[in-house]
Amino acid sequence: METILNLPIENKIFYAVLVFSWTVYLWEAYLAYRQRRIYRLTMHVPQELGKIMDTDTFEKSRLYQLDKSNFSFWSGLYSETEGTLILLFGGIPFVWKVAGTVTARFGLGPEYEIFQSLSFLILATLFSAFTGLPWSIYNTFVIEEKHGFNQQTLGFFLKDAVKKFIVTQCILLPVTSLLLYIIKIGGDFFFIYAWLFTLGVSLVLVTIYADYIAPLFDKFTPLPEGELKEEIESMSKSISFPLTKVYVVEGSKRSSHSNAYFYGFFKNKRIVLFDTLLEDYSPLNKDGEPEIDTLTEDKSKLKNKKQGCNNPEVLAVLGHELGHWKLGHTVKNIVISQMNSFLCFFLFAVLIGQKELFMAFGFYNSQPTLIGLMIIFQFIFSPYNEVLSFCLTVLSRRFEFQADSFARGMGRASELCSALIKLNKDNLGFPVADWLFSMWHYSHPPLLERLRALGSTKQD
């Protein structure tokens, strides 16, 4: 103990970061172990679930979630080990030095820190992309394929990965360069300007994402005229939701998982529905298309089951989503996010001058701003980030119950119960959860809790 106390402050910081990182990993591994025991030992449908899930679906969901949990264990162990080795062997200062060598080839010396920072970002993201690719391929083409969700070819997957990387760099590099410039010239109050800049960037990205970025990856088409569109417009009007457009996104070319969301500011709101959510639009329900049951022999019982929800159920799901808007959940989340962002930039301004922080991670002769952002936001703030994440998870569950209650107030409780059950089946959600795992991880309440809150006694 005395030896530890006598260590230089930079060594104490370094080892504290490592110890906390592994403490969090072991805590997460323990929670995952508790949930895996549930998957392994819950072999039969519990009595209270008999009304909402058949034995065949229950077993498929159990095996799917067990496979995902096992994969998560090994990928998490690899990620933690990789991160530890990078820190122990000076990976961050090494990549920074390589980035300096790259910029020097273009005649740019150490005084051009922003260019070296951008070079560092490109190298770091390339490393992350290549080391993460095998795990992503295995998850998509082994686990998701095995359980009937993957709809991608390897060529499509790789093309998509390259496209995502390029788009990410096109956004990340200019935003980072401007942020670093603001910090450099901002004086004593740079943290205010940096916060305002990141606020503006986040609002712009939210505004343009669905119109300009998402269509680069998926096809968006307006929902055709008909009963569903009329009902959506009528429901939106009844709660003064300023709906301008309704889109259907071709999510089925990637996966049979389903989703729905809305976006936009002020009087320009738009709703996006995944085609896999809509029973009448999902290609997985059409004759002549490859059925889920053809993927593996043991999926034959899914043959006559339709993917997605009928129109009343879709309206109930949208009633829940619009409840988030009407109850101010979206605004509250933005406010919380920006308060946190401001606090982090303020604390960054307080800590950035501490050279011991840089020395702890191998930077003895320089204090690059980008490295300071990485050290403080990723490592020094990690205990705070864990606490904040848990609090936001608890808040999210509360918001979900409130949105369900809003849909019930619209007279759509029965349809929402039916939709939740269908979506749980379509996505092979396992309805039994360890209480501690659920409390720490679930941003949405477990299915049974939501059905109880809605007052469902609905038969399957």
mmCIF file of C-alpha atoms in Angstrom, residues 180-440:
data_model
loop_
_atom_site.group_PDB
_atom_site.id
_atom_site.type_symbol
_atom_site.label_atom_id
_atom_site.label_comp_id
_atom_site.label_asym_id
_atom_site.label_seq_id
_atom_site.Cartn_x
_atom_site.Cartn_y
_atom_site.Cartn_z
ATOM 1 C CA LEU A 180 -10.122 22.225 -31.908
ATOM 2 C CA TYR A 181 -9.797 25.644 -33.535
ATOM 3 C CA ILE A 182 -12.493 27.092 -31.246
ATOM 4 C CA ILE A 183 -10.730 25.671 -28.185
ATOM 5 C CA LYS A 184 -7.418 27.126 -29.380
ATOM 6 C CA ILE A 185 -8.695 30.683 -29.959
ATOM 7 C CA GLY A 186 -11.538 30.785 -27.416
ATOM 8 C CA GLY A 187 -9.559 32.181 -24.517
ATOM 9 C CA ASP A 188 -10.689 31.672 -20.926
ATOM 10 C CA PHE A 189 -14.297 31.040 -21.953
ATOM 11 C CA PHE A 190 -13.589 28.594 -24.767
ATOM 12 C CA PHE A 191 -15.733 25.953 -23.047
ATOM 13 C CA ILE A 192 -18.855 28.079 -23.656
ATOM 14 C CA TYR A 193 -18.070 28.488 -27.355
ATOM 15 C CA ALA A 194 -17.173 24.798 -27.695
ATOM 16 C CA TRP A 195 -20.462 23.800 -26.073
ATOM 17 C CA LEU A 196 -22.476 26.140 -28.309
ATOM 18 C CA PHE A 197 -20.674 24.745 -31.359
ATOM 19 C CA THR A 198 -21.410 21.099 -30.441
ATOM 20 C CA LEU A 199 -25.033 22.069 -29.687
ATOM 21 C CA GLY A 200 -25.357 23.601 -33.138
ATOM 22 C CA VAL A 201 -23.737 20.594 -34.817
ATOM 23 C CA SER A 202 -26.035 18.140 -33.024
ATOM 24 C CA LEU A 203 -29.146 20.121 -33.998
ATOM 25 C CA VAL A 204 -28.016 20.316 -37.629
ATOM 26 C CA LEU A 205 -27.264 16.573 -37.758
ATOM 27 C CA VAL A 206 -30.650 15.707 -36.261
ATOM 28 C CA THR A 207 -32.309 17.955 -38.850
ATOM 29 C CA ILE A 208 -30.485 16.639 -41.919
ATOM 30 C CA TYR A 209 -29.939 12.992 -40.932
ATOM 31 C CA ALA A 210 -33.151 11.456 -42.252
ATOM 32 C CA ASP A 211 -33.268 13.660 -45.368
ATOM 33 C CA TYR A 212 -29.639 13.555 -46.507
ATOM 34 C CA ILE A 213 -27.613 10.960 -44.565
ATOM 35 C CA ALA A 214 -29.954 8.006 -43.952
ATOM 36 C CA PRO A 215 -31.034 7.833 -47.665
ATOM 37 C CA LEU A 216 -27.385 7.103 -48.532
ATOM 38 C CA PHE A 217 -27.878 3.732 -46.853
ATOM 39 C CA ASP A 218 -31.594 2.936 -47.091
ATOM 40 C CA LYS A 219 -34.440 3.672 -49.473
ATOM 41 C CA PHE A 220 -37.137 6.001 -48.108
ATOM 42 C CA THR A 221 -40.478 6.195 -49.882
ATOM 43 C CA PRO A 222 -43.613 8.155 -48.916
ATOM 44 C CA LEU A 223 -46.336 6.022 -47.341
ATOM 45 C CA PRO A 224 -48.920 5.468 -50.112
ATOM 46 C CA GLU A 225 -52.315 7.108 -49.843
ATOM 47 C CA GLY A 226 -54.793 4.907 -48.058
ATOM 48 C CA GLU A 227 -56.448 4.066 -44.776
ATOM 49 C CA LEU A 228 -53.251 3.834 -42.722
ATOM 50 C CA LYS A 229 -51.922 7.201 -43.851
ATOM 51 C CA GLU A 230 -55.299 8.850 -43.245
ATOM 52 C CA GLU A 231 -55.478 7.366 -39.748
ATOM 53 C CA ILE A 232 -51.930 8.519 -38.943
ATOM 54 C CA GLU A 233 -52.698 12.051 -40.128
ATOM 55 C CA SER A 234 -55.963 12.088 -38.163
ATOM 56 C CA MET A 235 -54.266 10.868 -34.973
ATOM 57 C CA SER A 236 -51.483 13.436 -35.361
ATOM 58 C CA LYS A 237 -54.004 16.214 -35.848
ATOM 59 C CA SER A 238 -55.944 15.141 -32.742
ATOM 60 C CA ILE A 239 -52.930 15.901 -30.516
ATOM 61 C CA SER A 240 -51.654 18.875 -32.580
ATOM 62 C CA PHE A 241 -48.567 16.999 -33.788
ATOM 63 C CA PRO A 242 -47.272 19.024 -36.791
ATOM 64 C CA LEU A 243 -46.847 16.086 -39.171
ATOM 65 C CA THR A 244 -45.655 16.923 -42.679
ATOM 66 C CA LYS A 245 -44.633 13.561 -44.171
ATOM 67 C CA VAL A 246 -44.776 9.819 -43.464
ATOM 68 C CA TYR A 247 -42.046 7.593 -44.882
ATOM 69 C CA VAL A 248 -41.521 3.848 -45.151
ATOM 70 C CA VAL A 249 -37.863 2.799 -44.984
ATOM 71 C CA GLU A 250 -36.659 -0.396 -46.636
ATOM 72 C CA GLY A 251 -35.172 -1.944 -43.514
ATOM 73 C CA SER A 252 -35.876 -5.463 -44.743
ATOM 74 C CA LYS A 253 -32.828 -5.456 -47.030
ATOM 75 C CA ARG A 254 -30.650 -5.524 -43.899
ATOM 76 C CA SER A 255 -32.614 -7.289 -41.195
ATOM 77 C CA SER A 256 -36.090 -8.486 -40.269
ATOM 78 C CA HIS A 257 -35.965 -6.463 -37.045
ATOM 79 C CA SER A 258 -38.504 -3.605 -36.995
ATOM 80 C CA ASN A 259 -38.707 -0.042 -35.732
ATOM 81 C CA ALA A 260 -40.454 3.348 -36.022
ATOM 82 C CA TYR A 261 -39.437 6.892 -35.127
ATOM 83 C CA PHE A 262 -40.175 10.558 -35.762
ATOM 84 C CA TYR A 263 -37.808 13.476 -36.308
ATOM 85 C CA GLY A 264 -37.719 17.177 -37.108
ATOM 86 C CA PHE A 265 -38.041 20.466 -35.259
ATOM 87 C CA PHE A 266 -40.879 22.895 -34.708
ATOM 88 C CA LYS A 267 -43.578 22.639 -37.409
ATOM 89 C CA ASN A 268 -41.755 20.148 -39.613
ATOM 90 C CA LYS A 269 -42.224 16.706 -38.037
ATOM 91 C CA ARG A 270 -41.912 13.495 -40.020
ATOM 92 C CA ILE A 271 -42.652 9.876 -39.157
ATOM 93 C CA VAL A 272 -40.546 6.960 -40.413
ATOM 94 C CA LEU A 273 -41.879 3.380 -40.391
ATOM 95 C CA PHE A 274 -39.738 0.338 -41.125
ATOM 96 C CA ASP A 275 -41.338 -1.865 -43.783
ATOM 97 C CA THR A 276 -40.803 -4.829 -41.432
ATOM 98 C CA LEU A 277 -43.135 -3.140 -38.931
ATOM 99 C CA LEU A 278 -46.013 -3.064 -41.410
ATOM 100 C CA GLU A 279 -47.801 -6.345 -41.963
ATOM 101 C CA ASP A 280 -49.128 -5.160 -45.344
ATOM 102 C CA TYR A 281 -45.759 -3.841 -46.584
ATOM 103 C CA SER A 282 -43.139 -6.253 -45.250
ATOM 104 C CA PRO A 283 -41.481 -8.115 -48.172
ATOM 105 C CA LEU A 284 -41.078 -11.044 -45.776
ATOM 106 C CA ASN A 285 -44.839 -11.644 -46.038
ATOM 107 C CA LYS A 286 -45.053 -11.561 -49.834
ATOM 108 C CA ASP A 287 -45.397 -14.653 -51.954
ATOM 109 C CA GLY A 288 -42.389 -15.412 -54.064
ATOM 110 C CA GLU A 289 -39.975 -13.724 -51.656
ATOM 111 C CA PRO A 290 -37.458 -15.762 -49.647
ATOM 112 C CA GLU A 291 -39.227 -16.682 -46.435
ATOM 113 C CA ILE A 292 -37.563 -16.738 -43.050
ATOM 114 C CA ASP A 293 -38.412 -20.414 -42.764
ATOM 115 C CA THR A 294 -36.169 -21.291 -45.731
ATOM 116 C CA LEU A 295 -33.045 -20.160 -43.949
ATOM 117 C CA THR A 296 -32.815 -23.135 -41.624
ATOM 118 C CA GLU A 297 -34.733 -26.328 -41.262
ATOM 119 C CA ASP A 298 -35.852 -25.645 -37.715
ATOM 120 C CA LYS A 299 -37.692 -22.467 -38.750
ATOM 121 C CA SER A 300 -40.404 -24.327 -40.629
ATOM 122 C CA LYS A 301 -43.055 -23.483 -38.078
ATOM 123 C CA LEU A 302 -42.758 -19.765 -38.920
ATOM 124 C CA LYS A 303 -44.096 -20.446 -42.410
ATOM 125 C CA ASN A 304 -47.634 -19.237 -41.838
ATOM 126 C CA LYS A 305 -46.763 -16.426 -39.417
ATOM 127 C CA LYS A 306 -46.829 -12.868 -40.732
ATOM 128 C CA GLN A 307 -44.140 -10.325 -39.959
ATOM 129 C CA GLY A 308 -45.175 -6.990 -38.452
ATOM 130 C CA CYS A 309 -48.359 -5.384 -37.162
ATOM 131 C CA ASN A 310 -51.774 -4.667 -38.654
ATOM 132 C CA ASN A 311 -52.965 -1.076 -39.064
ATOM 133 C CA PRO A 312 -54.623 -0.638 -35.621
ATOM 134 C CA GLU A 313 -51.480 -2.008 -33.974
ATOM 135 C CA VAL A 314 -49.228 0.311 -36.001
ATOM 136 C CA LEU A 315 -51.389 3.240 -34.898
ATOM 137 C CA ALA A 316 -51.033 2.112 -31.276
ATOM 138 C CA VAL A 317 -47.239 1.990 -31.648
ATOM 139 C CA LEU A 318 -47.280 5.494 -33.145
ATOM 140 C CA GLY A 319 -49.572 6.603 -30.309
ATOM 141 C CA HIS A 320 -46.802 5.536 -27.938
ATOM 142 C CA GLU A 321 -44.135 7.363 -29.987
ATOM 143 C CA LEU A 322 -46.231 10.522 -30.246
ATOM 144 C CA GLY A 323 -46.730 10.286 -26.489
ATOM 145 C CA HIS A 324 -42.995 10.889 -26.100
ATOM 146 C CA TRP A 325 -43.429 14.119 -28.052
ATOM 147 C CA LYS A 326 -46.618 15.275 -26.340
ATOM 148 C CA LEU A 327 -45.196 14.621 -22.861
ATOM 149 C CA GLY A 328 -42.004 16.512 -23.672
ATOM 150 C CA HIS A 329 -39.666 13.527 -23.380
ATOM 151 C CA THR A 330 -37.689 14.519 -26.464
ATOM 152 C CA VAL A 331 -37.122 18.064 -25.208
ATOM 153 C CA LYS A 332 -36.226 16.798 -21.721
ATOM 154 C CA ASN A 333 -33.642 14.412 -23.174
ATOM 155 C CA ILE A 334 -32.106 17.223 -25.239
ATOM 156 C CA VAL A 335 -31.951 19.509 -22.193
ATOM 157 C CA ILE A 336 -30.320 16.793 -20.060
ATOM 158 C CA SER A 337 -27.841 16.001 -22.839
ATOM 159 C CA GLN A 338 -26.855 19.636 -23.269
ATOM 160 C CA MET A 339 -26.562 20.291 -19.533
ATOM 161 C CA ASN A 340 -24.239 17.302 -19.351
ATOM 162 C CA SER A 341 -22.285 18.524 -22.376
ATOM 163 C CA PHE A 342 -21.829 21.977 -20.835
ATOM 164 C CA LEU A 343 -20.699 20.483 -17.525
ATOM 165 C CA CYS A 344 -18.170 18.246 -19.279
ATOM 166 C CA PHE A 345 -16.693 21.120 -21.287
ATOM 167 C CA PHE A 346 -16.470 23.243 -18.135
ATOM 168 C CA LEU A 347 -14.631 20.490 -16.258
ATOM 169 C CA PHE A 348 -12.440 19.941 -19.312
ATOM 170 C CA ALA A 349 -11.455 23.628 -19.116
ATOM 171 C CA VAL A 350 -10.529 23.151 -15.462
ATOM 172 C CA LEU A 351 -8.462 20.003 -16.070
ATOM 173 C CA ILE A 352 -6.814 20.614 -19.449
ATOM 174 C CA GLY A 353 -3.898 22.481 -17.877
ATOM 175 C CA GLN A 354 -2.892 19.546 -15.658
ATOM 176 C CA LYS A 355 0.201 18.148 -17.376
ATOM 177 C CA GLU A 356 0.088 15.036 -15.124
ATOM 178 C CA LEU A 357 -2.989 13.864 -17.048
ATOM 179 C CA PHE A 358 -1.006 13.853 -20.281
ATOM 180 C CA MET A 359 2.068 12.305 -18.645
ATOM 181 C CA ALA A 360 -0.111 9.471 -17.293
ATOM 182 C CA PHE A 361 -0.785 8.369 -20.873
ATOM 183 C CA GLY A 362 2.710 8.843 -22.266
ATOM 184 C CA PHE A 363 2.672 12.481 -23.403
ATOM 185 C CA TYR A 364 5.663 13.984 -21.606
ATOM 186 C CA ASN A 365 6.711 16.721 -24.012
ATOM 187 C CA SER A 366 3.404 17.893 -25.507
ATOM 188 C CA GLN A 367 -0.213 18.404 -24.529
ATOM 189 C CA PRO A 368 -2.313 18.048 -27.712
ATOM 190 C CA THR A 369 -5.880 19.308 -27.331
ATOM 191 C CA LEU A 370 -7.424 16.272 -29.048
ATOM 192 C CA ILE A 371 -5.535 13.925 -26.724
ATOM 193 C CA GLY A 372 -6.731 16.014 -23.770
ATOM 194 C CA LEU A 373 -10.321 15.619 -24.944
ATOM 195 C CA MET A 374 -9.831 11.866 -25.254
ATOM 196 C CA ILE A 375 -8.152 11.462 -21.859
ATOM 197 C CA ILE A 376 -10.624 13.603 -19.920
ATOM 198 C CA PHE A 377 -13.883 12.646 -21.640
ATOM 199 C CA GLN A 378 -13.121 8.940 -22.069
ATOM 200 C CA PHE A 379 -10.973 8.051 -19.056
ATOM 201 C CA ILE A 380 -11.204 10.678 -16.315
ATOM 202 C CA PHE A 381 -14.965 11.096 -16.654
ATOM 203 C CA SER A 382 -15.632 7.340 -16.840
ATOM 204 C CA PRO A 383 -16.989 6.995 -13.238
ATOM 205 C CA TYR A 384 -19.320 9.935 -13.831
ATOM 206 C CA ASN A 385 -20.355 8.509 -17.215
ATOM 207 C CA GLU A 386 -21.313 5.177 -15.620
ATOM 208 C CA VAL A 387 -23.501 6.851 -13.007
ATOM 209 C CA LEU A 388 -25.098 9.122 -15.604
ATOM 210 C CA SER A 389 -25.781 6.180 -17.929
ATOM 211 C CA PHE A 390 -27.586 4.292 -15.173
ATOM 212 C CA CYS A 391 -29.677 7.346 -14.255
ATOM 213 C CA LEU A 392 -30.660 7.876 -17.895
ATOM 214 C CA THR A 393 -31.638 4.202 -18.170
ATOM 215 C CA VAL A 394 -33.941 4.580 -15.162
ATOM 216 C CA LEU A 395 -35.391 7.782 -16.624
ATOM 217 C CA SER A 396 -35.898 6.111 -20.008
ATOM 218 C CA ARG A 397 -37.955 3.308 -18.438
ATOM 219 C CA ARG A 398 -40.095 5.904 -16.694
ATOM 220 C CA PHE A 399 -40.656 7.697 -20.001
ATOM 221 C CA GLU A 400 -41.635 4.410 -21.674
ATOM 222 C CA PHE A 401 -44.315 3.734 -19.063
ATOM 223 C CA GLN A 402 -45.620 7.283 -19.489
ATOM 224 C CA ALA A 403 -45.755 6.925 -23.284
ATOM 225 C CA ASP A 404 -47.620 3.617 -22.903
ATOM 226 C CA SER A 405 -50.071 5.355 -20.576
ATOM 227 C CA PHE A 406 -50.543 8.112 -23.158
ATOM 228 C CA ALA A 407 -51.415 5.539 -25.832
ATOM 229 C CA ARG A 408 -53.833 3.911 -23.381
ATOM 230 C CA GLY A 409 -55.442 7.331 -22.849
ATOM 231 C CA MET A 410 -56.025 7.478 -26.606
ATOM 232 C CA GLY A 411 -58.037 4.262 -26.310
ATOM 233 C CA ARG A 412 -55.354 2.078 -27.871
ATOM 234 C CA ALA A 413 -54.316 -0.080 -24.897
ATOM 235 C CA SER A 414 -55.547 -3.365 -26.388
ATOM 236 C CA GLU A 415 -53.898 -2.712 -29.761
ATOM 237 C CA LEU A 416 -50.645 -1.638 -28.092
ATOM 238 C CA CYS A 417 -50.583 -4.828 -26.010
ATOM 239 C CA SER A 418 -51.112 -6.870 -29.160
ATOM 240 C CA ALA A 419 -48.375 -4.909 -30.991
ATOM 241 C CA LEU A 420 -45.885 -5.334 -28.138
ATOM 242 C CA ILE A 421 -46.501 -9.081 -28.117
ATOM 243 C CA LYS A 422 -46.099 -9.335 -31.894
ATOM 244 C CA LEU A 423 -42.941 -7.232 -31.935
ATOM 245 C CA ASN A 424 -41.506 -9.277 -29.102
ATOM 246 C CA LYS A 425 -42.127 -12.436 -31.145
ATOM 247 C CA ASP A 426 -40.831 -10.945 -34.415
ATOM 248 C CA ASN A 427 -37.617 -9.809 -32.725
ATOM 249 C CA LEU A 428 -37.312 -12.964 -30.577
ATOM 250 C CA GLY A 429 -37.245 -10.972 -27.355
ATOM 251 C CA PHE A 430 -36.927 -13.161 -24.263
ATOM 252 C CA PRO A 431 -39.566 -12.052 -21.758
ATOM 253 C CA VAL A 432 -37.830 -13.324 -18.582
ATOM 254 C CA ALA A 433 -35.076 -11.114 -17.153
ATOM 255 C CA ASP A 434 -32.864 -11.122 -14.102
ATOM 256 C CA TRP A 435 -33.941 -8.163 -11.959
ATOM 257 C CA LEU A 436 -30.428 -6.743 -11.533
ATOM 258 C CA PHE A 437 -29.504 -7.121 -15.211
ATOM 259 C CA SER A 438 -32.812 -5.541 -16.208
ATOM 260 C CA MET A 439 -32.423 -2.647 -13.754
ATOM 261 C CA TRP A 440 -28.927 -1.799 -15.010
#
